[in-house]
Amino acid sequence: MRITSVEVYTADLEYAGKAYAFAGGRSHKRFTSTVVVLTTDMGVTGYGEVCPCGPNYMAAFAEGLPSCLSLLAPVVIGEDPRQTSFIYERMDQALTGHAVAKAAIDIACWDILGKAAGLPVYTLLGGLQVPSMPLHRIVPLDEPDEMEASLQRYRSEGFRHIQIKLGHRVEEDIDLIRALSKFKHPDELWVGDINAAWRRDQAVRFAQAIGGVDLYLEQPCRGYEECLSVRRRIGHPVKLDESLNSLADVQRALCDDAMDAMALKVSKFGGLTPSRIIRDVCVDAGIPMTIEDAWGSGIATAAYAHLAASTPARALLNTTDLHNYNTTQLATGAPEVSGGRMTLSDRPGLGVVPDFSMLTLRDVYEA
């Protein structure tokens, strides 16, 4: 089996809420997603999707992805997509860094591998271990009454894992969490996500002021060393996200005892091939993970959901249903959501098919 063509599509995803806002004055209403279609000489087609959360969240932006893919596509054409690690080596030789662009191709290769084997991707990633995955829902940064209303709405929909975006003045966030904590149920898991916005003194002040509230603090400061300093001085568990961008970063955090949990965003780490390794390292180290991505529609959700579903339950903190954060869908067959949990089909590959009426063709690369 050989790759004969690579097609690159884009589409805009509009956030279903008022605005997706988080610390640092960052607020987005629309996201540009990139979908890659790999076609093979045996008629098997694979799909991959990546979607940065705006241009100021991670080291990637949507407008740059087609340019990266113009360098990556020629080196994978003619190769066997089922040889996922070999394909990744080829991409690394052609382009240094730019993990998100590589993820689009890598995810499509795993889709083909699953279809060729007649198996869902989760089987190839270790087997179905969490058939019904717990979901978290994000409460975007807003006025306190709006955030309380969002929390109550998600709770009524069955969500028991809540991620609360912080980023007001520290004193205001202290008051916010104190007020919201009055409604916290014993069976709920809360994460206060600062998105790297605070200094270490601010993070410590915040943690000391809400000492009686049971929640994780996610990425309190920008730098790794700052987060490590905070982790050593507070009583709340710390979850890392933005400061982890490679397997080496994760290994360092494990060695330093820098985290109690982590966010594993599949596209940020370069796709399923590297993310599977990071997942297994964290499982062995006893670090629970939120397995998710930065943004996306049904293809992106399916990709990380297959990784999450094949993770031992003791190591899966939660995942999320990004495709339901948008007003439109780019694919059919996305994972199903009910009562705050998500399930996958047993269709071969990722189990999703793009809706090409929603996509705009950007580039075609052929043998």
mmCIF file of C-alpha atoms in Angstrom:
data_model
loop_
_atom_site.group_PDB
_atom_site.id
_atom_site.type_symbol
_atom_site.label_atom_id
_atom_site.label_comp_id
_atom_site.label_asym_id
_atom_site.label_seq_id
_atom_site.Cartn_x
_atom_site.Cartn_y
_atom_site.Cartn_z
ATOM 1 C CA MET A 1 0.000 0.000 0.000
ATOM 2 C CA ARG A 2 1.341 3.431 -0.979
ATOM 3 C CA ILE A 3 0.146 6.997 -0.549
ATOM 4 C CA THR A 4 -0.732 8.403 -3.961
ATOM 5 C CA SER A 5 -2.099 11.831 -3.020
ATOM 6 C CA VAL A 6 -2.412 14.293 -0.170
ATOM 7 C CA GLU A 7 -5.288 16.755 -0.178
ATOM 8 C CA VAL A 8 -5.433 19.713 2.206
ATOM 9 C CA TYR A 9 -8.752 21.324 3.140
ATOM 10 C CA THR A 10 -9.715 24.111 5.534
ATOM 11 C CA ALA A 11 -12.969 25.143 7.186
ATOM 12 C CA ASP A 12 -14.077 27.613 9.832
ATOM 13 C CA LEU A 13 -15.593 26.382 13.075
ATOM 14 C CA GLU A 14 -17.742 28.837 15.002
ATOM 15 C CA TYR A 15 -17.884 28.496 18.771
ATOM 16 C CA ALA A 16 -21.379 27.661 20.009
ATOM 17 C CA GLY A 17 -21.175 29.982 23.018
ATOM 18 C CA LYS A 18 -20.858 33.733 23.367
ATOM 19 C CA ALA A 19 -17.059 33.677 23.187
ATOM 20 C CA TYR A 20 -14.329 31.233 24.097
ATOM 21 C CA ALA A 21 -12.373 33.459 26.455
ATOM 22 C CA PHE A 22 -9.423 32.709 28.690
ATOM 23 C CA ALA A 23 -6.630 34.483 30.552
ATOM 24 C CA GLY A 24 -4.480 37.157 28.975
ATOM 25 C CA GLY A 25 -7.330 38.860 27.158
ATOM 26 C CA ARG A 26 -7.558 35.997 24.661
ATOM 27 C CA SER A 27 -11.024 35.485 23.224
ATOM 28 C CA HIS A 28 -12.098 33.645 20.082
ATOM 29 C CA LYS A 29 -15.360 33.048 18.306
ATOM 30 C CA ARG A 30 -14.095 31.322 15.157
ATOM 31 C CA PHE A 31 -11.357 28.746 14.574
ATOM 32 C CA THR A 32 -9.849 27.570 11.289
ATOM 33 C CA SER A 33 -9.501 23.812 11.046
ATOM 34 C CA THR A 34 -7.231 21.947 8.617
ATOM 35 C CA VAL A 35 -8.272 18.536 7.295
ATOM 36 C CA VAL A 36 -5.833 16.249 5.473
ATOM 37 C CA VAL A 37 -7.005 13.439 3.181
ATOM 38 C CA LEU A 38 -4.538 10.684 2.266
ATOM 39 C CA THR A 39 -5.444 8.454 -0.689
ATOM 40 C CA THR A 40 -3.691 5.157 -1.372
ATOM 41 C CA ASP A 41 -3.180 2.894 -4.392
ATOM 42 C CA MET A 42 -5.414 0.288 -2.727
ATOM 43 C CA GLY A 43 -8.372 2.646 -2.486
ATOM 44 C CA VAL A 44 -8.119 3.112 1.294
ATOM 45 C CA THR A 45 -8.463 6.743 2.383
ATOM 46 C CA GLY A 46 -7.443 8.277 5.691
ATOM 47 C CA TYR A 47 -8.508 11.510 7.369
ATOM 48 C CA GLY A 48 -6.755 13.763 9.851
ATOM 49 C CA GLU A 49 -7.738 17.093 11.410
ATOM 50 C CA VAL A 50 -5.872 19.713 13.437
ATOM 51 C CA CYS A 51 -7.162 23.047 14.696
ATOM 52 C CA PRO A 52 -5.083 25.466 16.801
ATOM 53 C CA CYS A 53 -7.019 27.350 19.465
ATOM 54 C CA GLY A 54 -6.372 30.702 17.797
ATOM 55 C CA PRO A 55 -2.880 32.043 17.002
ATOM 56 C CA ASN A 56 -1.889 32.862 20.586
ATOM 57 C CA TYR A 57 -2.356 29.635 22.531
ATOM 58 C CA MET A 58 0.195 27.141 21.187
ATOM 59 C CA ALA A 59 3.200 27.150 18.845
ATOM 60 C CA ALA A 60 1.038 26.846 15.750
ATOM 61 C CA PHE A 61 -1.414 28.966 13.806
ATOM 62 C CA ALA A 62 -3.926 27.881 11.205
ATOM 63 C CA GLU A 63 -2.636 30.065 8.369
ATOM 64 C CA GLY A 64 0.810 28.478 8.612
ATOM 65 C CA LEU A 65 -0.309 24.860 8.390
ATOM 66 C CA PRO A 66 -0.793 24.664 4.575
ATOM 67 C CA SER A 67 2.769 25.945 4.114
ATOM 68 C CA CYS A 68 4.112 23.259 6.453
ATOM 69 C CA LEU A 69 2.078 20.598 4.683
ATOM 70 C CA SER A 70 3.552 21.678 1.339
ATOM 71 C CA LEU A 71 6.921 20.436 2.666
ATOM 72 C CA LEU A 72 5.559 17.316 4.340
ATOM 73 C CA ALA A 73 3.251 15.973 1.634
ATOM 74 C CA PRO A 74 5.949 15.235 -0.980
ATOM 75 C CA VAL A 75 8.031 13.127 1.449
ATOM 76 C CA VAL A 76 5.133 10.846 2.435
ATOM 77 C CA ILE A 77 3.768 10.286 -1.082
ATOM 78 C CA GLY A 78 4.885 6.880 -2.277
ATOM 79 C CA GLU A 79 5.307 5.558 1.267
ATOM 80 C CA ASP A 80 3.236 2.968 3.124
ATOM 81 C CA PRO A 81 0.942 4.866 5.550
ATOM 82 C CA ARG A 82 0.646 1.806 7.774
ATOM 83 C CA GLN A 83 4.293 2.239 8.770
ATOM 84 C CA THR A 84 3.451 5.092 11.124
ATOM 85 C CA SER A 85 6.837 5.447 12.829
ATOM 86 C CA PHE A 86 8.664 5.369 9.494
ATOM 87 C CA ILE A 87 6.319 8.037 8.115
ATOM 88 C CA TYR A 88 7.067 10.149 11.180
ATOM 89 C CA GLU A 89 10.814 9.774 10.603
ATOM 90 C CA ARG A 90 10.321 10.996 7.045
ATOM 91 C CA MET A 91 8.430 14.050 8.254
ATOM 92 C CA ASP A 92 11.064 14.852 10.881
ATOM 93 C CA GLN A 93 13.762 14.715 8.224
ATOM 94 C CA ALA A 94 11.818 17.109 6.017
ATOM 95 C CA LEU A 95 10.769 19.675 8.623
ATOM 96 C CA THR A 96 12.086 20.505 12.075
ATOM 97 C CA GLY A 97 9.384 21.096 14.668
ATOM 98 C CA HIS A 98 5.868 22.089 13.554
ATOM 99 C CA ALA A 99 4.310 19.141 15.372
ATOM 100 C CA VAL A 100 0.735 20.235 14.660
ATOM 101 C CA ALA A 101 1.188 19.985 10.881
ATOM 102 C CA LYS A 102 2.766 16.547 11.254
ATOM 103 C CA ALA A 103 -0.155 15.485 13.439
ATOM 104 C CA ALA A 104 -2.633 15.972 10.578
ATOM 105 C CA ILE A 105 -0.770 13.451 8.412
ATOM 106 C CA ASP A 106 -0.013 11.102 11.296
ATOM 107 C CA ILE A 107 -3.680 10.892 12.342
ATOM 108 C CA ALA A 108 -4.703 10.149 8.737
ATOM 109 C CA CYS A 109 -2.106 7.333 8.636
ATOM 110 C CA TRP A 110 -3.587 5.752 11.760
ATOM 111 C CA ASP A 111 -7.036 5.990 10.169
ATOM 112 C CA ILE A 112 -5.717 4.068 7.165
ATOM 113 C CA LEU A 113 -3.944 1.531 9.397
ATOM 114 C CA GLY A 114 -7.186 0.804 11.218
ATOM 115 C CA LYS A 115 -9.183 0.470 8.004
ATOM 116 C CA ALA A 116 -6.556 -1.786 6.433
ATOM 117 C CA ALA A 117 -6.586 -4.011 9.524
ATOM 118 C CA GLY A 118 -10.376 -3.912 9.779
ATOM 119 C CA LEU A 119 -10.079 -2.638 13.351
ATOM 120 C CA PRO A 120 -10.927 0.545 15.240
ATOM 121 C CA VAL A 121 -7.840 2.597 16.043
ATOM 122 C CA TYR A 122 -8.321 2.092 19.784
ATOM 123 C CA THR A 123 -7.601 -1.624 19.296
ATOM 124 C CA LEU A 124 -4.265 -0.786 17.673
ATOM 125 C CA LEU A 125 -3.436 1.658 20.495
ATOM 126 C CA GLY A 126 -3.829 -0.971 23.188
ATOM 127 C CA GLY A 127 -7.431 -2.121 23.213
ATOM 128 C CA LEU A 128 -10.700 -0.721 24.512
ATOM 129 C CA GLN A 129 -10.194 -0.028 28.233
ATOM 130 C CA VAL A 130 -12.661 2.817 28.883
ATOM 131 C CA PRO A 131 -15.794 2.204 26.770
ATOM 132 C CA SER A 132 -17.584 5.155 28.396
ATOM 133 C CA MET A 133 -15.169 8.059 28.883
ATOM 134 C CA PRO A 134 -15.782 10.845 31.447
ATOM 135 C CA LEU A 135 -15.987 14.291 29.870
ATOM 136 C CA HIS A 136 -15.061 17.674 31.233
ATOM 137 C CA ARG A 137 -16.770 20.843 30.122
ATOM 138 C CA ILE A 138 -15.049 24.219 29.993
ATOM 139 C CA VAL A 139 -16.552 27.287 31.672
ATOM 140 C CA PRO A 140 -15.092 30.196 29.632
ATOM 141 C CA LEU A 141 -13.841 33.333 31.333
ATOM 142 C CA ASP A 142 -16.726 35.758 31.792
ATOM 143 C CA GLU A 143 -18.577 37.731 34.426
ATOM 144 C CA PRO A 144 -19.117 35.657 37.595
ATOM 145 C CA ASP A 145 -22.882 35.300 37.138
ATOM 146 C CA GLU A 146 -22.393 34.088 33.550
ATOM 147 C CA MET A 147 -19.811 31.558 34.687
ATOM 148 C CA GLU A 148 -22.114 30.304 37.415
ATOM 149 C CA ALA A 149 -24.921 29.918 34.880
ATOM 150 C CA SER A 150 -22.627 27.918 32.570
ATOM 151 C CA LEU A 151 -21.568 25.647 35.409
ATOM 152 C CA GLN A 152 -25.158 24.984 36.429
ATOM 153 C CA ARG A 153 -26.139 24.271 32.819
ATOM 154 C CA TYR A 154 -23.336 21.751 32.333
ATOM 155 C CA ARG A 155 -24.218 20.078 35.604
ATOM 156 C CA SER A 156 -27.844 19.725 34.471
ATOM 157 C CA GLU A 157 -26.562 18.073 31.280
ATOM 158 C CA GLY A 158 -24.789 15.410 33.327
ATOM 159 C CA PHE A 159 -21.223 16.747 33.377
ATOM 160 C CA ARG A 160 -19.358 16.085 36.618
ATOM 161 C CA HIS A 161 -15.918 17.260 35.483
ATOM 162 C CA ILE A 162 -15.709 21.037 35.180
ATOM 163 C CA GLN A 163 -12.793 23.149 33.937
ATOM 164 C CA ILE A 164 -13.131 26.754 35.082
ATOM 165 C CA LYS A 165 -11.156 29.377 33.184
ATOM 166 C CA LEU A 166 -9.469 31.864 35.499
ATOM 167 C CA GLY A 167 -7.824 35.143 34.547
ATOM 168 C CA HIS A 168 -9.570 38.042 36.226
ATOM 169 C CA ARG A 169 -7.600 39.919 38.848
ATOM 170 C CA VAL A 170 -6.368 37.396 41.406
ATOM 171 C CA GLU A 171 -8.635 38.824 44.113
ATOM 172 C CA GLU A 172 -11.621 38.479 41.780
ATOM 173 C CA ASP A 173 -10.737 34.892 40.939
ATOM 174 C CA ILE A 174 -10.474 34.107 44.646
ATOM 175 C CA ASP A 175 -13.962 35.512 45.191
ATOM 176 C CA LEU A 176 -15.234 33.640 42.120
ATOM 177 C CA ILE A 177 -13.992 30.237 43.263
ATOM 178 C CA ARG A 178 -15.210 30.806 46.803
ATOM 179 C CA ALA A 179 -18.662 31.665 45.475
ATOM 180 C CA LEU A 180 -18.815 28.785 42.990
ATOM 181 C CA SER A 181 -17.500 26.278 45.520
ATOM 182 C CA LYS A 182 -20.711 26.650 47.506
ATOM 183 C CA PHE A 183 -22.384 24.712 44.668
ATOM 184 C CA LYS A 184 -19.709 22.024 44.291
ATOM 185 C CA HIS A 185 -21.012 18.479 44.593
ATOM 186 C CA PRO A 186 -18.893 15.780 46.271
ATOM 187 C CA ASP A 187 -18.794 13.674 43.087
ATOM 188 C CA GLU A 188 -17.481 16.537 40.915
ATOM 189 C CA LEU A 189 -13.909 17.074 39.743
ATOM 190 C CA TRP A 190 -12.964 20.716 39.235
ATOM 191 C CA VAL A 191 -9.958 22.246 37.516
ATOM 192 C CA GLY A 192 -9.072 25.928 37.752
ATOM 193 C CA ASP A 193 -7.234 26.694 34.500
ATOM 194 C CA ILE A 194 -5.046 29.808 34.580
ATOM 195 C CA ASN A 195 -3.549 29.243 31.097
ATOM 196 C CA ALA A 196 -0.103 30.431 32.196
ATOM 197 C CA ALA A 197 -1.292 33.927 33.156
ATOM 198 C CA TRP A 198 -0.033 34.373 36.725
ATOM 199 C CA ARG A 199 3.257 35.071 38.424
ATOM 200 C CA ARG A 200 4.268 32.488 41.000
ATOM 201 C CA ASP A 201 3.405 34.798 43.920
ATOM 202 C CA GLN A 202 -0.090 35.297 42.516
ATOM 203 C CA ALA A 203 -0.595 31.557 42.112
ATOM 204 C CA VAL A 204 0.546 30.903 45.686
ATOM 205 C CA ARG A 205 -1.704 33.672 47.055
ATOM 206 C CA PHE A 206 -4.658 32.227 45.160
ATOM 207 C CA ALA A 207 -4.028 28.686 46.409
ATOM 208 C CA GLN A 208 -3.637 29.834 50.011
ATOM 209 C CA ALA A 209 -6.865 31.856 49.836
ATOM 210 C CA ILE A 210 -8.951 28.918 48.576
ATOM 211 C CA GLY A 211 -7.237 26.291 50.705
ATOM 212 C CA GLY A 212 -10.476 24.514 51.557
ATOM 213 C CA VAL A 213 -11.665 24.112 47.952
ATOM 214 C CA ASP A 214 -10.988 20.769 46.277
ATOM 215 C CA LEU A 215 -9.700 21.479 42.766
ATOM 216 C CA TYR A 216 -6.679 21.109 40.495
ATOM 217 C CA LEU A 217 -4.707 24.170 39.411
ATOM 218 C CA GLU A 218 -3.821 23.925 35.731
ATOM 219 C CA GLN A 219 -0.743 25.666 34.306
ATOM 220 C CA PRO A 220 -0.644 28.488 36.869
ATOM 221 C CA CYS A 221 2.433 30.208 35.347
ATOM 222 C CA ARG A 222 4.001 30.525 31.912
ATOM 223 C CA GLY A 223 7.338 28.852 32.542
ATOM 224 C CA TYR A 224 8.025 25.305 33.660
ATOM 225 C CA GLU A 225 10.320 26.421 36.482
ATOM 226 C CA GLU A 226 7.674 28.821 37.796
ATOM 227 C CA CYS A 227 5.055 26.059 37.831
ATOM 228 C CA LEU A 228 7.489 23.744 39.589
ATOM 229 C CA SER A 229 8.092 26.392 42.258
ATOM 230 C CA VAL A 230 4.341 26.792 42.801
ATOM 231 C CA ARG A 231 3.826 23.014 42.890
ATOM 232 C CA ARG A 232 6.308 22.770 45.766
ATOM 233 C CA ARG A 233 4.615 25.489 47.834
ATOM 234 C CA ILE A 234 0.895 24.803 47.618
ATOM 235 C CA GLY A 235 -1.444 22.071 48.754
ATOM 236 C CA HIS A 236 -3.544 21.810 45.588
ATOM 237 C CA PRO A 237 -2.643 19.252 42.911
ATOM 238 C CA VAL A 238 -1.042 20.864 39.843
ATOM 239 C CA LYS A 239 -1.869 19.904 36.279
ATOM 240 C CA LEU A 240 0.547 20.943 33.521
ATOM 241 C CA ASP A 241 -0.371 21.823 29.946
ATOM 242 C CA GLU A 242 1.309 24.658 28.032
ATOM 243 C CA SER A 243 4.795 24.038 29.452
ATOM 244 C CA LEU A 244 4.840 20.443 28.147
ATOM 245 C CA ASN A 245 5.531 20.199 24.418
ATOM 246 C CA SER A 246 7.558 17.011 23.954
ATOM 247 C CA LEU A 247 8.339 13.638 25.476
ATOM 248 C CA ALA A 248 11.513 15.185 26.900
ATOM 249 C CA ASP A 249 9.427 17.841 28.675
ATOM 250 C CA VAL A 250 7.201 15.158 30.174
ATOM 251 C CA GLN A 251 10.187 13.096 31.306
ATOM 252 C CA ARG A 252 11.698 16.149 32.960
ATOM 253 C CA ALA A 253 8.445 16.901 34.779
ATOM 254 C CA LEU A 254 8.285 13.320 36.036
ATOM 255 C CA CYS A 255 11.894 13.453 37.225
ATOM 256 C CA ASP A 256 11.300 16.762 39.047
ATOM 257 C CA ASP A 257 7.947 15.669 40.526
ATOM 258 C CA ALA A 258 6.512 18.779 38.896
ATOM 259 C CA MET A 259 2.929 17.640 38.286
ATOM 260 C CA ASP A 260 0.051 15.610 39.622
ATOM 261 C CA ALA A 261 -1.720 15.392 36.245
ATOM 262 C CA MET A 262 -1.242 16.623 32.679
ATOM 263 C CA ALA A 263 -3.173 17.638 29.586
ATOM 264 C CA LEU A 264 -2.170 15.520 26.600
ATOM 265 C CA LYS A 265 -3.228 17.430 23.505
ATOM 266 C CA VAL A 266 -2.674 15.086 20.583
ATOM 267 C CA SER A 267 -1.893 17.662 17.890
ATOM 268 C CA LYS A 268 0.484 19.644 20.124
ATOM 269 C CA PHE A 269 2.657 16.568 20.577
ATOM 270 C CA GLY A 270 2.548 15.718 16.877
ATOM 271 C CA GLY A 271 -0.229 13.151 16.498
ATOM 272 C CA LEU A 272 -1.038 9.676 17.749
ATOM 273 C CA THR A 273 2.418 8.200 17.155
ATOM 274 C CA PRO A 274 4.249 10.393 19.727
ATOM 275 C CA SER A 275 1.184 10.817 21.949
ATOM 276 C CA ARG A 276 0.856 7.073 22.420
ATOM 277 C CA ILE A 277 4.409 6.962 23.821
ATOM 278 C CA ILE A 278 3.757 9.888 26.168
ATOM 279 C CA ARG A 279 0.486 8.289 27.260
ATOM 280 C CA ASP A 280 2.227 5.023 28.127
ATOM 281 C CA VAL A 281 5.045 6.779 30.020
ATOM 282 C CA CYS A 282 2.483 8.638 32.133
ATOM 283 C CA VAL A 283 0.473 5.478 32.763
ATOM 284 C CA ASP A 284 3.608 3.779 34.062
ATOM 285 C CA ALA A 285 4.448 6.816 36.229
ATOM 286 C CA GLY A 286 0.955 7.030 37.744
ATOM 287 C CA ILE A 287 0.134 10.420 36.217
ATOM 288 C CA PRO A 288 -3.540 10.812 35.216
ATOM 289 C CA MET A 289 -4.214 12.607 31.949
ATOM 290 C CA THR A 290 -6.824 14.702 30.259
ATOM 291 C CA ILE A 291 -6.521 13.358 26.710
ATOM 292 C CA GLU A 292 -7.866 15.923 24.280
ATOM 293 C CA ASP A 293 -6.793 18.513 21.730
ATOM 294 C CA ALA A 294 -6.670 22.273 21.333
ATOM 295 C CA TRP A 295 -9.777 22.496 19.135
ATOM 296 C CA GLY A 296 -11.452 20.724 16.252
ATOM 297 C CA SER A 297 -14.510 18.990 14.906
ATOM 298 C CA GLY A 298 -15.422 15.310 14.670
ATOM 299 C CA ILE A 299 -12.182 13.994 13.126
ATOM 300 C CA ALA A 300 -9.970 15.608 15.781
ATOM 301 C CA THR A 301 -12.302 14.430 18.539
ATOM 302 C CA ALA A 302 -12.275 10.873 17.190
ATOM 303 C CA ALA A 303 -8.468 10.805 17.069
ATOM 304 C CA TYR A 304 -7.890 11.697 20.711
ATOM 305 C CA ALA A 305 -10.950 9.727 21.815
ATOM 306 C CA HIS A 306 -9.393 6.529 20.438
ATOM 307 C CA LEU A 307 -6.258 7.257 22.473
ATOM 308 C CA ALA A 308 -8.342 8.020 25.563
ATOM 309 C CA ALA A 309 -10.493 4.907 25.200
ATOM 310 C CA SER A 310 -7.383 2.710 25.015
ATOM 311 C CA THR A 311 -5.923 4.213 28.206
ATOM 312 C CA PRO A 312 -6.280 2.337 31.519
ATOM 313 C CA ALA A 313 -9.166 3.838 33.475
ATOM 314 C CA ARG A 314 -6.896 4.619 36.445
ATOM 315 C CA ALA A 315 -4.822 6.934 34.212
ATOM 316 C CA LEU A 316 -7.622 8.705 32.315
ATOM 317 C CA LEU A 317 -8.641 11.779 34.270
ATOM 318 C CA ASN A 318 -11.118 12.770 31.541
ATOM 319 C CA THR A 319 -11.468 13.858 27.927
ATOM 320 C CA THR A 320 -13.783 16.286 26.127
ATOM 321 C CA ASP A 321 -16.157 16.526 23.175
ATOM 322 C CA LEU A 322 -14.709 19.396 21.139
ATOM 323 C CA HIS A 323 -16.981 18.690 18.174
ATOM 324 C CA ASN A 324 -19.933 19.733 20.320
ATOM 325 C CA TYR A 325 -18.329 23.106 21.095
ATOM 326 C CA ASN A 326 -19.056 24.234 17.517
ATOM 327 C CA THR A 327 -22.178 25.294 15.662
ATOM 328 C CA THR A 328 -21.208 23.188 12.628
ATOM 329 C CA GLN A 329 -19.746 19.738 12.042
ATOM 330 C CA LEU A 330 -17.082 18.791 9.502
ATOM 331 C CA ALA A 331 -17.647 15.039 9.644
ATOM 332 C CA THR A 332 -20.187 12.316 10.291
ATOM 333 C CA GLY A 333 -19.649 9.438 12.696
ATOM 334 C CA ALA A 334 -18.131 11.496 15.521
ATOM 335 C CA PRO A 335 -18.091 9.990 19.033
ATOM 336 C CA GLU A 336 -21.461 10.031 20.782
ATOM 337 C CA VAL A 337 -22.099 11.977 23.979
ATOM 338 C CA SER A 338 -24.697 11.370 26.659
ATOM 339 C CA GLY A 339 -24.896 12.226 30.340
ATOM 340 C CA GLY A 340 -21.417 13.713 30.532
ATOM 341 C CA ARG A 341 -19.716 10.692 28.961
ATOM 342 C CA MET A 342 -18.505 9.800 25.467
ATOM 343 C CA THR A 343 -18.444 6.520 23.530
ATOM 344 C CA LEU A 344 -16.872 5.372 20.264
ATOM 345 C CA SER A 345 -18.203 3.118 17.534
ATOM 346 C CA ASP A 346 -16.401 -0.094 16.549
ATOM 347 C CA ARG A 347 -16.043 0.972 12.922
ATOM 348 C CA PRO A 348 -12.570 0.412 11.422
ATOM 349 C CA GLY A 349 -10.119 3.300 11.599
ATOM 350 C CA LEU A 350 -11.281 6.476 13.282
ATOM 351 C CA GLY A 351 -14.869 5.786 12.240
ATOM 352 C CA VAL A 352 -15.483 9.260 10.799
ATOM 353 C CA VAL A 353 -16.053 10.624 7.283
ATOM 354 C CA PRO A 354 -15.573 14.290 6.316
ATOM 355 C CA ASP A 355 -18.496 16.299 5.048
ATOM 356 C CA PHE A 356 -16.784 17.725 1.980
ATOM 357 C CA SER A 357 -19.588 20.229 1.445
ATOM 358 C CA MET A 358 -18.248 22.004 4.546
ATOM 359 C CA LEU A 359 -14.605 21.997 3.403
ATOM 360 C CA THR A 360 -12.607 24.225 1.058
ATOM 361 C CA LEU A 361 -9.876 22.520 -0.963
ATOM 362 C CA ARG A 362 -6.545 24.338 -0.533
ATOM 363 C CA ASP A 363 -3.897 22.072 -2.100
ATOM 364 C CA VAL A 364 -3.505 18.723 -3.836
ATOM 365 C CA TYR A 365 -0.191 16.837 -3.927
ATOM 366 C CA GLU A 366 0.116 13.765 -6.156
ATOM 367 C CA ALA A 367 2.760 11.235 -7.076
#
